Amino acid sequence: MTDTLRPTLISITALARSGAEELAWQLFRSAGFDRVEDDPAVLALRGRLLKDRALSLSGTARREAAAQAADAYAAAARLRPATYPLINAATLSLIAGARDTAQQLADDAVALLDASIGEPDTPYYLEATRAEALLLGGARDAAEAAFRGAVALAPRAWEDHATTLRQFATILTELQLDQSWLDAYRPPHTLHYAGQMRIEEDAEQIGRIDSMLAAENIGFGFGSLAAGADMLIAERLLARGAELHITLPTDRAAFLRRSVEAFGRDAARFDAILSQATTVREIDEEGESSDALMGELADELAMGGAVMRARQLQTRAVQLIISAAPQGVPTAPNSARLARIWAATGRRQHVLDTGHMPIGRSRPKREARDRRLAAVIAVSLREPGGDTAGERMAERLAMLSEPPGLIAPPSWRSDGVMLYFGSAEEAASEAVRLRTVLMASGPVRIAGDLGVLRFMPAPFGGGVVALGGATLRVGRVLDVTSPTAIYFSEHLGAAFAASARMDDPARLELVGELSGTAQDQPLALYALRER
């Protein structure tokens, strides 16, 4: 294949990752790739698209799609022998019910490894491929030994480990074998932490925190850095070598003044923790750093960050709250709110009782009722750069029933509509419904964001005006959203992940980054996909 065609393959792969599978297939066919039988890169992409389809199906349809995907990968390997297409063909053959074929393809992959033939890859992936081949043959103990060796070659390559564990789980399910042994190789757990700003920081408290972190094998912490519980937990995370990811609701200077020094903690300690953090995110889209709503937004990002990192790594997300909790329920208002949100998802939670009620308030009081944290969904009924007649657009919008959960009247765009919801769950549910309804009648793209909005009476003509950074950002997200896809900003994606139950069938997949502006930092973009 010529290099001029490779960007097309890359763009189709990106569409498949974003959840726009139908569009990916459409472009694959329109480029004539469905008729290509002599290019291993095209055949491997065909296998990838068919694999995605197979894994979303069940029963006979799953087996048939898996067989087609296996054929495509095997054809790619015949043209250019390599372990990647061979091992994928082997696993997909197993899913298709062709165990003998799966074993032969796995043996072929091992033969390439033994002869050091094939595409260059990392030492980890080469040894993990050997482990997968052994597992396909039912040699569980040998597979585990090989995988243990692969992990030893790259002990902190958590994302790579997670990919392999996902493959192993699929194979073990097909072979009807026990999967519990995989748990020993899962990456460390992630932690969302929060708590009171006035606590005792004595040896007993430190010991309780350290014991919990060790028992849960915590390797990644997500939270803020206010005085009290936040700072103490952050220090204990760093002491055990965990990654620390801090989210501040405003710039660090204002946060230090209002949430650290005002509670008797010094700047040197605050700065020392920040300097050791893996990431530090400062959000202040409204420029009102005392706003409790910005604190809630920061909380959503921290909770969602812990959950999304756990899903990415095929591990567990846990919460730690330090608060007065005489009956196991935090009494500090913000701690109680965060504990309720987390508990509702069914994830593991630890509440350490401080033994005394908090003094003073840990968050400024709420602002006026016209301001609130809101999810914004923007719907476009035309292709990027395309044109849709106003009459046709009106007909399509008229097909819709009023979405439940709206907290304000819609705002109309030249190409569609903007909707406002009080929760990320409601916004995500409605986005999926709207896509299903509107796809049948023409193009549709949907984007979402979360932020502090001010809802005000329109100065003339009646109605309500929504003001806030999210109303602008969502338009920028929509501009880069692929046809038929649903893209969420990092803000809304995190809030959805934080509130979704563990068994929720929807998932978020990272598809890229929205570049920053003078007002905004860069934002990760996620595609909302249904399993």
PDB file of C-alpha atoms in Angstrom, residues 83-360:
ATOM      1  CA  THR A  83       2.611 -12.479  15.638  1.00  0.00           C
ATOM      2  CA  TYR A  84      -0.052  -9.739  16.004  1.00  0.00           C
ATOM      3  CA  PRO A  85      -2.434 -10.951  13.272  1.00  0.00           C
ATOM      4  CA  LEU A  86      -1.702 -14.591  14.068  1.00  0.00           C
ATOM      5  CA  ILE A  87      -2.556 -14.389  17.766  1.00  0.00           C
ATOM      6  CA  ASN A  88      -5.683 -12.359  17.017  1.00  0.00           C
ATOM      7  CA  ALA A  89      -6.728 -14.909  14.413  1.00  0.00           C
ATOM      8  CA  ALA A  90      -6.143 -17.675  16.949  1.00  0.00           C
ATOM      9  CA  THR A  91      -8.244 -16.099  19.711  1.00  0.00           C
ATOM     10  CA  LEU A  92     -11.041 -15.219  17.290  1.00  0.00           C
ATOM     11  CA  SER A  93     -11.025 -18.779  15.935  1.00  0.00           C
ATOM     12  CA  LEU A  94     -11.577 -19.988  19.483  1.00  0.00           C
ATOM     13  CA  ILE A  95     -14.547 -17.624  19.845  1.00  0.00           C
ATOM     14  CA  ALA A  96     -15.850 -18.933  16.510  1.00  0.00           C
ATOM     15  CA  GLY A  97     -15.762 -22.475  17.869  1.00  0.00           C
ATOM     16  CA  ALA A  98     -12.813 -23.681  15.753  1.00  0.00           C
ATOM     17  CA  ARG A  99     -10.516 -24.893  18.525  1.00  0.00           C
ATOM     18  CA  ASP A 100      -8.203 -26.932  16.314  1.00  0.00           C
ATOM     19  CA  THR A 101      -7.651 -23.949  14.039  1.00  0.00           C
ATOM     20  CA  ALA A 102      -7.065 -21.732  17.065  1.00  0.00           C
ATOM     21  CA  GLN A 103      -4.399 -24.133  18.336  1.00  0.00           C
ATOM     22  CA  GLN A 104      -2.641 -24.274  14.954  1.00  0.00           C
ATOM     23  CA  LEU A 105      -2.575 -20.483  14.609  1.00  0.00           C
ATOM     24  CA  ALA A 106      -1.301 -20.130  18.170  1.00  0.00           C
ATOM     25  CA  ASP A 107       1.465 -22.639  17.408  1.00  0.00           C
ATOM     26  CA  ASP A 108       2.371 -20.620  14.310  1.00  0.00           C
ATOM     27  CA  ALA A 109       2.673 -17.485  16.447  1.00  0.00           C
ATOM     28  CA  VAL A 110       4.980 -19.291  18.886  1.00  0.00           C
ATOM     29  CA  ALA A 111       7.097 -20.542  15.985  1.00  0.00           C
ATOM     30  CA  LEU A 112       7.615 -16.953  14.836  1.00  0.00           C
ATOM     31  CA  LEU A 113       8.556 -15.938  18.365  1.00  0.00           C
ATOM     32  CA  ASP A 114      11.063 -18.788  18.656  1.00  0.00           C
ATOM     33  CA  ALA A 115      12.597 -17.838  15.299  1.00  0.00           C
ATOM     34  CA  SER A 116      12.543 -14.099  16.105  1.00  0.00           C
ATOM     35  CA  ILE A 117      10.567 -13.487  12.913  1.00  0.00           C
ATOM     36  CA  GLY A 118       7.829 -10.916  12.551  1.00  0.00           C
ATOM     37  CA  GLU A 119       7.119  -7.313  13.321  1.00  0.00           C
ATOM     38  CA  PRO A 120       9.246  -5.541  15.936  1.00  0.00           C
ATOM     39  CA  ASP A 121       7.510  -5.229  19.279  1.00  0.00           C
ATOM     40  CA  THR A 122       8.266  -4.613  22.924  1.00  0.00           C
ATOM     41  CA  PRO A 123       9.738  -7.468  24.973  1.00  0.00           C
ATOM     42  CA  TYR A 124       6.570  -7.394  27.083  1.00  0.00           C
ATOM     43  CA  TYR A 125       4.204  -7.921  24.161  1.00  0.00           C
ATOM     44  CA  LEU A 126       6.338 -10.659  22.642  1.00  0.00           C
ATOM     45  CA  GLU A 127       6.278 -12.652  25.874  1.00  0.00           C
ATOM     46  CA  ALA A 128       2.591 -11.840  26.495  1.00  0.00           C
ATOM     47  CA  THR A 129       1.824 -13.187  23.012  1.00  0.00           C
ATOM     48  CA  ARG A 130       3.552 -16.426  23.981  1.00  0.00           C
ATOM     49  CA  ALA A 131       1.437 -16.561  27.138  1.00  0.00           C
ATOM     50  CA  GLU A 132      -1.757 -16.023  25.127  1.00  0.00           C
ATOM     51  CA  ALA A 133      -0.786 -18.797  22.716  1.00  0.00           C
ATOM     52  CA  LEU A 134      -0.183 -21.193  25.607  1.00  0.00           C
ATOM     53  CA  LEU A 135      -3.508 -20.273  27.166  1.00  0.00           C
ATOM     54  CA  LEU A 136      -5.308 -20.949  23.890  1.00  0.00           C
ATOM     55  CA  GLY A 137      -3.894 -24.457  24.077  1.00  0.00           C
ATOM     56  CA  GLY A 138      -5.269 -24.905  27.581  1.00  0.00           C
ATOM     57  CA  ALA A 139      -1.829 -24.874  29.219  1.00  0.00           C
ATOM     58  CA  ARG A 140      -2.908 -22.599  32.038  1.00  0.00           C
ATOM     59  CA  ASP A 141       0.111 -23.050  34.294  1.00  0.00           C
ATOM     60  CA  ALA A 142       2.589 -22.509  31.464  1.00  0.00           C
ATOM     61  CA  ALA A 143       0.594 -19.500  30.283  1.00  0.00           C
ATOM     62  CA  GLU A 144       0.680 -17.997  33.754  1.00  0.00           C
ATOM     63  CA  ALA A 145       4.426 -18.541  34.007  1.00  0.00           C
ATOM     64  CA  ALA A 146       4.969 -16.844  30.645  1.00  0.00           C
ATOM     65  CA  PHE A 147       2.719 -13.959  31.611  1.00  0.00           C
ATOM     66  CA  ARG A 148       4.533 -13.586  34.919  1.00  0.00           C
ATOM     67  CA  GLY A 149       7.745 -13.287  32.932  1.00  0.00           C
ATOM     68  CA  ALA A 150       6.186 -10.689  30.631  1.00  0.00           C
ATOM     69  CA  VAL A 151       5.083  -8.580  33.585  1.00  0.00           C
ATOM     70  CA  ALA A 152       8.583  -8.773  35.052  1.00  0.00           C
ATOM     71  CA  LEU A 153       9.935  -7.253  31.827  1.00  0.00           C
ATOM     72  CA  ALA A 154       7.682  -4.189  32.189  1.00  0.00           C
ATOM     73  CA  PRO A 155       6.295  -4.154  35.739  1.00  0.00           C
ATOM     74  CA  ARG A 156       4.702  -0.696  35.475  1.00  0.00           C
ATOM     75  CA  ALA A 157       3.287  -0.991  31.943  1.00  0.00           C
ATOM     76  CA  TRP A 158      -0.200  -1.027  33.432  1.00  0.00           C
ATOM     77  CA  GLU A 159      -2.097  -0.332  30.186  1.00  0.00           C
ATOM     78  CA  ASP A 160      -0.310  -3.182  28.416  1.00  0.00           C
ATOM     79  CA  HIS A 161      -1.081  -5.555  31.285  1.00  0.00           C
ATOM     80  CA  ALA A 162      -4.748  -4.545  31.134  1.00  0.00           C
ATOM     81  CA  THR A 163      -4.992  -5.289  27.405  1.00  0.00           C
ATOM     82  CA  THR A 164      -3.553  -8.753  27.953  1.00  0.00           C
ATOM     83  CA  LEU A 165      -5.809  -9.451  30.928  1.00  0.00           C
ATOM     84  CA  ARG A 166      -8.835  -8.510  28.830  1.00  0.00           C
ATOM     85  CA  GLN A 167      -7.775 -11.001  26.150  1.00  0.00           C
ATOM     86  CA  PHE A 168      -7.122 -13.697  28.744  1.00  0.00           C
ATOM     87  CA  ALA A 169     -10.543 -13.199  30.304  1.00  0.00           C
ATOM     88  CA  THR A 170     -12.176 -13.695  26.901  1.00  0.00           C
ATOM     89  CA  ILE A 171     -10.203 -16.891  26.292  1.00  0.00           C
ATOM     90  CA  LEU A 172     -10.913 -18.323  29.742  1.00  0.00           C
ATOM     91  CA  THR A 173     -14.617 -17.607  29.287  1.00  0.00           C
ATOM     92  CA  GLU A 174     -14.620 -19.520  26.003  1.00  0.00           C
ATOM     93  CA  LEU A 175     -12.687 -22.415  27.559  1.00  0.00           C
ATOM     94  CA  GLN A 176     -14.967 -22.340  30.634  1.00  0.00           C
ATOM     95  CA  LEU A 177     -11.952 -22.116  32.932  1.00  0.00           C
ATOM     96  CA  ASP A 178     -11.521 -20.282  36.217  1.00  0.00           C
ATOM     97  CA  GLN A 179     -10.459 -16.629  35.869  1.00  0.00           C
ATOM     98  CA  SER A 180      -9.681 -15.864  39.495  1.00  0.00           C
ATOM     99  CA  TRP A 181      -5.918 -16.327  38.999  1.00  0.00           C
ATOM    100  CA  LEU A 182      -5.890 -13.207  36.809  1.00  0.00           C
ATOM    101  CA  ASP A 183      -6.575 -11.042  39.864  1.00  0.00           C
ATOM    102  CA  ALA A 184      -3.026 -11.471  41.132  1.00  0.00           C
ATOM    103  CA  TYR A 185      -1.732  -9.693  38.023  1.00  0.00           C
ATOM    104  CA  ARG A 186      -4.166  -6.824  37.873  1.00  0.00           C
ATOM    105  CA  PRO A 187      -2.652  -3.355  38.271  1.00  0.00           C
ATOM    106  CA  PRO A 188      -2.965  -1.647  41.671  1.00  0.00           C
ATOM    107  CA  HIS A 189      -6.362  -0.202  42.522  1.00  0.00           C
ATOM    108  CA  THR A 190      -7.328   3.431  42.081  1.00  0.00           C
ATOM    109  CA  LEU A 191      -8.590   5.651  44.901  1.00  0.00           C
ATOM    110  CA  HIS A 192     -10.885   8.641  45.135  1.00  0.00           C
ATOM    111  CA  TYR A 193     -10.266  10.422  48.420  1.00  0.00           C
ATOM    112  CA  ALA A 194     -11.910  13.296  50.302  1.00  0.00           C
ATOM    113  CA  GLY A 195     -12.842  14.360  53.810  1.00  0.00           C
ATOM    114  CA  GLN A 196     -13.030  17.029  56.483  1.00  0.00           C
ATOM    115  CA  MET A 197     -10.717  20.011  56.496  1.00  0.00           C
ATOM    116  CA  ARG A 198     -10.202  19.809  60.274  1.00  0.00           C
ATOM    117  CA  ILE A 199      -8.948  16.419  61.489  1.00  0.00           C
ATOM    118  CA  GLU A 200      -6.402  15.048  63.927  1.00  0.00           C
ATOM    119  CA  GLU A 201      -3.173  14.201  62.084  1.00  0.00           C
ATOM    120  CA  ASP A 202      -1.678  11.919  64.699  1.00  0.00           C
ATOM    121  CA  ALA A 203       0.090   8.575  64.420  1.00  0.00           C
ATOM    122  CA  GLU A 204      -3.151   6.655  64.905  1.00  0.00           C
ATOM    123  CA  GLN A 205      -4.830   8.432  61.994  1.00  0.00           C
ATOM    124  CA  ILE A 206      -1.809   7.906  59.767  1.00  0.00           C
ATOM    125  CA  GLY A 207      -1.739   4.228  60.681  1.00  0.00           C
ATOM    126  CA  ARG A 208      -5.412   3.783  59.762  1.00  0.00           C
ATOM    127  CA  ILE A 209      -4.859   5.409  56.385  1.00  0.00           C
ATOM    128  CA  ASP A 210      -1.724   3.389  55.644  1.00  0.00           C
ATOM    129  CA  SER A 211      -3.466   0.144  56.590  1.00  0.00           C
ATOM    130  CA  MET A 212      -6.376   0.878  54.275  1.00  0.00           C
ATOM    131  CA  LEU A 213      -4.106   1.830  51.354  1.00  0.00           C
ATOM    132  CA  ALA A 214      -2.063  -1.339  51.809  1.00  0.00           C
ATOM    133  CA  ALA A 215      -5.080  -3.620  52.199  1.00  0.00           C
ATOM    134  CA  GLU A 216      -6.642  -2.254  49.001  1.00  0.00           C
ATOM    135  CA  ASN A 217      -3.331  -2.206  47.086  1.00  0.00           C
ATOM    136  CA  ILE A 218      -3.794   1.421  46.057  1.00  0.00           C
ATOM    137  CA  GLY A 219      -1.455   2.668  43.340  1.00  0.00           C
ATOM    138  CA  PHE A 220      -3.281   5.727  42.003  1.00  0.00           C
ATOM    139  CA  GLY A 221      -4.968   8.508  43.986  1.00  0.00           C
ATOM    140  CA  PHE A 222      -7.459  11.111  42.728  1.00  0.00           C
ATOM    141  CA  GLY A 223      -8.701  14.044  44.782  1.00  0.00           C
ATOM    142  CA  SER A 224      -8.094  17.634  45.832  1.00  0.00           C
ATOM    143  CA  LEU A 225      -5.530  19.137  48.206  1.00  0.00           C
ATOM    144  CA  ALA A 226      -7.424  21.091  50.848  1.00  0.00           C
ATOM    145  CA  ALA A 227      -6.282  21.240  54.460  1.00  0.00           C
ATOM    146  CA  GLY A 228      -7.044  18.233  56.618  1.00  0.00           C
ATOM    147  CA  ALA A 229      -7.988  14.899  55.104  1.00  0.00           C
ATOM    148  CA  ASP A 230      -6.962  15.729  51.534  1.00  0.00           C
ATOM    149  CA  MET A 231      -3.413  16.702  52.411  1.00  0.00           C
ATOM    150  CA  LEU A 232      -2.871  13.833  54.821  1.00  0.00           C
ATOM    151  CA  ILE A 233      -4.164  11.182  52.408  1.00  0.00           C
ATOM    152  CA  ALA A 234      -2.140  12.688  49.555  1.00  0.00           C
ATOM    153  CA  GLU A 235       1.033  12.467  51.639  1.00  0.00           C
ATOM    154  CA  ARG A 236       0.364   8.839  52.539  1.00  0.00           C
ATOM    155  CA  LEU A 237      -0.234   7.987  48.877  1.00  0.00           C
ATOM    156  CA  LEU A 238       3.104   9.512  47.934  1.00  0.00           C
ATOM    157  CA  ALA A 239       4.808   7.700  50.820  1.00  0.00           C
ATOM    158  CA  ARG A 240       3.794   4.332  49.340  1.00  0.00           C
ATOM    159  CA  GLY A 241       4.927   5.301  45.832  1.00  0.00           C
ATOM    160  CA  ALA A 242       1.456   5.786  44.378  1.00  0.00           C
ATOM    161  CA  GLU A 243       0.659   8.166  41.542  1.00  0.00           C
ATOM    162  CA  LEU A 244      -1.141  11.289  42.757  1.00  0.00           C
ATOM    163  CA  HIS A 245      -3.613  13.125  40.505  1.00  0.00           C
ATOM    164  CA  ILE A 246      -4.843  16.407  41.985  1.00  0.00           C
ATOM    165  CA  THR A 247      -7.806  18.476  40.798  1.00  0.00           C
ATOM    166  CA  LEU A 248      -8.236  22.007  42.151  1.00  0.00           C
ATOM    167  CA  PRO A 249     -11.462  24.010  41.648  1.00  0.00           C
ATOM    168  CA  THR A 250      -9.485  27.197  40.999  1.00  0.00           C
ATOM    169  CA  ASP A 251      -5.932  28.382  40.423  1.00  0.00           C
ATOM    170  CA  ARG A 252      -3.486  27.112  43.026  1.00  0.00           C
ATOM    171  CA  ALA A 253      -2.746  30.525  44.568  1.00  0.00           C
ATOM    172  CA  ALA A 254      -6.394  31.210  45.379  1.00  0.00           C
ATOM    173  CA  PHE A 255      -6.923  27.630  46.525  1.00  0.00           C
ATOM    174  CA  LEU A 256      -3.903  27.811  48.829  1.00  0.00           C
ATOM    175  CA  ARG A 257      -5.204  30.997  50.409  1.00  0.00           C
ATOM    176  CA  ARG A 258      -8.809  29.886  50.926  1.00  0.00           C
ATOM    177  CA  SER A 259      -8.605  26.130  51.463  1.00  0.00           C
ATOM    178  CA  VAL A 260      -5.203  25.614  53.074  1.00  0.00           C
ATOM    179  CA  GLU A 261      -3.813  28.674  54.855  1.00  0.00           C
ATOM    180  CA  ALA A 262      -7.252  29.682  56.137  1.00  0.00           C
ATOM    181  CA  PHE A 263      -7.306  26.363  58.030  1.00  0.00           C
ATOM    182  CA  GLY A 264      -3.880  26.734  59.593  1.00  0.00           C
ATOM    183  CA  ARG A 265      -1.826  24.704  57.116  1.00  0.00           C
ATOM    184  CA  ASP A 266       1.315  26.136  55.555  1.00  0.00           C
ATOM    185  CA  ALA A 267       2.173  26.804  51.933  1.00  0.00           C
ATOM    186  CA  ALA A 268       5.425  24.816  52.048  1.00  0.00           C
ATOM    187  CA  ARG A 269       3.595  21.577  52.788  1.00  0.00           C
ATOM    188  CA  PHE A 270       1.036  22.294  50.043  1.00  0.00           C
ATOM    189  CA  ASP A 271       3.761  23.071  47.497  1.00  0.00           C
ATOM    190  CA  ALA A 272       5.769  19.998  48.460  1.00  0.00           C
ATOM    191  CA  ILE A 273       2.813  17.722  47.720  1.00  0.00           C
ATOM    192  CA  LEU A 274       2.017  19.464  44.434  1.00  0.00           C
ATOM    193  CA  SER A 275       5.619  19.107  43.294  1.00  0.00           C
ATOM    194  CA  GLN A 276       5.401  15.319  43.670  1.00  0.00           C
ATOM    195  CA  ALA A 277       1.986  14.886  42.030  1.00  0.00           C
ATOM    196  CA  THR A 278       1.815  13.077  38.697  1.00  0.00           C
ATOM    197  CA  THR A 279      -0.770  15.566  37.412  1.00  0.00           C
ATOM    198  CA  VAL A 280      -2.287  18.792  38.733  1.00  0.00           C
ATOM    199  CA  ARG A 281      -5.406  20.217  37.095  1.00  0.00           C
ATOM    200  CA  GLU A 282      -6.736  23.678  37.917  1.00  0.00           C
ATOM    201  CA  ILE A 283     -10.275  24.533  36.784  1.00  0.00           C
ATOM    202  CA  ASP A 284     -11.805  27.968  37.109  1.00  0.00           C
ATOM    203  CA  GLU A 285     -14.084  28.442  34.139  1.00  0.00           C
ATOM    204  CA  GLU A 286     -16.205  31.090  35.819  1.00  0.00           C
ATOM    205  CA  GLY A 287     -13.385  33.018  37.447  1.00  0.00           C
ATOM    206  CA  GLU A 288     -15.160  32.745  40.811  1.00  0.00           C
ATOM    207  CA  SER A 289     -12.839  30.597  42.847  1.00  0.00           C
ATOM    208  CA  SER A 290     -14.999  30.706  45.985  1.00  0.00           C
ATOM    209  CA  ASP A 291     -17.906  29.104  44.208  1.00  0.00           C
ATOM    210  CA  ALA A 292     -19.013  25.814  45.778  1.00  0.00           C
ATOM    211  CA  LEU A 293     -20.228  24.680  42.376  1.00  0.00           C
ATOM    212  CA  MET A 294     -16.687  24.763  41.053  1.00  0.00           C
ATOM    213  CA  GLY A 295     -15.776  22.539  43.985  1.00  0.00           C
ATOM    214  CA  GLU A 296     -18.483  20.098  42.926  1.00  0.00           C
ATOM    215  CA  LEU A 297     -17.117  20.112  39.381  1.00  0.00           C
ATOM    216  CA  ALA A 298     -13.635  19.344  40.706  1.00  0.00           C
ATOM    217  CA  ASP A 299     -15.105  16.511  42.797  1.00  0.00           C
ATOM    218  CA  GLU A 300     -16.772  15.029  39.702  1.00  0.00           C
ATOM    219  CA  LEU A 301     -13.475  15.120  37.812  1.00  0.00           C
ATOM    220  CA  ALA A 302     -11.615  13.433  40.662  1.00  0.00           C
ATOM    221  CA  MET A 303     -14.206  10.691  41.195  1.00  0.00           C
ATOM    222  CA  GLY A 304     -14.559  10.068  37.483  1.00  0.00           C
ATOM    223  CA  GLY A 305     -10.803  10.068  37.049  1.00  0.00           C
ATOM    224  CA  ALA A 306     -10.455   7.238  39.556  1.00  0.00           C
ATOM    225  CA  VAL A 307     -13.202   5.204  37.889  1.00  0.00           C
ATOM    226  CA  MET A 308     -11.968   5.730  34.321  1.00  0.00           C
ATOM    227  CA  ARG A 309      -8.392   4.882  35.253  1.00  0.00           C
ATOM    228  CA  ALA A 310      -9.586   1.690  36.928  1.00  0.00           C
ATOM    229  CA  ARG A 311     -11.554   0.674  33.846  1.00  0.00           C
ATOM    230  CA  GLN A 312      -8.624   1.448  31.597  1.00  0.00           C
ATOM    231  CA  LEU A 313      -6.388  -0.771  33.712  1.00  0.00           C
ATOM    232  CA  GLN A 314      -8.946  -3.553  34.293  1.00  0.00           C
ATOM    233  CA  THR A 315      -8.703  -3.002  38.031  1.00  0.00           C
ATOM    234  CA  ARG A 316     -10.863  -1.692  40.894  1.00  0.00           C
ATOM    235  CA  ALA A 317     -11.792   1.839  41.997  1.00  0.00           C
ATOM    236  CA  VAL A 318     -12.163   2.452  45.748  1.00  0.00           C
ATOM    237  CA  GLN A 319     -13.187   5.496  47.791  1.00  0.00           C
ATOM    238  CA  LEU A 320     -11.773   6.748  51.106  1.00  0.00           C
ATOM    239  CA  ILE A 321     -13.652   9.384  53.124  1.00  0.00           C
ATOM    240  CA  ILE A 322     -12.321  10.748  56.423  1.00  0.00           C
ATOM    241  CA  SER A 323     -15.101  12.442  58.349  1.00  0.00           C
ATOM    242  CA  ALA A 324     -17.090  12.395  61.525  1.00  0.00           C
ATOM    243  CA  ALA A 325     -19.262   9.340  60.924  1.00  0.00           C
ATOM    244  CA  PRO A 326     -20.802   8.119  64.189  1.00  0.00           C
ATOM    245  CA  GLN A 327     -22.913   5.491  62.396  1.00  0.00           C
ATOM    246  CA  GLY A 328     -20.692   4.932  59.385  1.00  0.00           C
ATOM    247  CA  VAL A 329     -22.270   7.827  57.484  1.00  0.00           C
ATOM    248  CA  PRO A 330     -20.245  11.050  57.102  1.00  0.00           C
ATOM    249  CA  THR A 331     -21.778  14.080  58.795  1.00  0.00           C
ATOM    250  CA  ALA A 332     -19.694  16.716  56.990  1.00  0.00           C
ATOM    251  CA  PRO A 333     -22.029  17.843  54.153  1.00  0.00           C
ATOM    252  CA  ASN A 334     -19.640  17.542  51.230  1.00  0.00           C
ATOM    253  CA  SER A 335     -18.171  14.268  52.482  1.00  0.00           C
ATOM    254  CA  ALA A 336     -21.696  12.911  52.869  1.00  0.00           C
ATOM    255  CA  ARG A 337     -22.596  13.956  49.317  1.00  0.00           C
ATOM    256  CA  LEU A 338     -19.535  12.289  47.814  1.00  0.00           C
ATOM    257  CA  ALA A 339     -20.072   9.141  49.866  1.00  0.00           C
ATOM    258  CA  ARG A 340     -23.689   8.872  48.652  1.00  0.00           C
ATOM    259  CA  ILE A 341     -22.712   9.245  45.000  1.00  0.00           C
ATOM    260  CA  TRP A 342     -20.027   6.577  45.287  1.00  0.00           C
ATOM    261  CA  ALA A 343     -22.095   4.137  47.325  1.00  0.00           C
ATOM    262  CA  ALA A 344     -24.904   4.275  44.748  1.00  0.00           C
ATOM    263  CA  THR A 345     -22.567   2.838  42.098  1.00  0.00           C
ATOM    264  CA  GLY A 346     -21.865  -0.320  44.098  1.00  0.00           C
ATOM    265  CA  ARG A 347     -18.107   0.261  44.334  1.00  0.00           C
ATOM    266  CA  ARG A 348     -16.003  -0.394  47.421  1.00  0.00           C
ATOM    267  CA  GLN A 349     -15.890   2.379  49.993  1.00  0.00           C
ATOM    268  CA  HIS A 350     -14.097   3.102  53.274  1.00  0.00           C
ATOM    269  CA  VAL A 351     -15.254   5.750  55.756  1.00  0.00           C
ATOM    270  CA  LEU A 352     -12.802   6.494  58.578  1.00  0.00           C
ATOM    271  CA  ASP A 353     -14.538   8.137  61.534  1.00  0.00           C
ATOM    272  CA  THR A 354     -12.645  11.125  62.951  1.00  0.00           C
ATOM    273  CA  GLY A 355     -14.595  10.818  66.182  1.00  0.00           C
ATOM    274  CA  HIS A 356     -15.687  14.449  66.329  1.00  0.00           C
ATOM    275  CA  MET A 357     -17.875  16.830  64.377  1.00  0.00           C
ATOM    276  CA  PRO A 358     -16.235  19.272  61.956  1.00  0.00           C
ATOM    277  CA  ILE A 359     -15.898  22.865  63.118  1.00  0.00           C
ATOM    278  CA  GLY A 360     -16.915  25.494  60.611  1.00  0.00           C
TER     279      GLY A 360
END
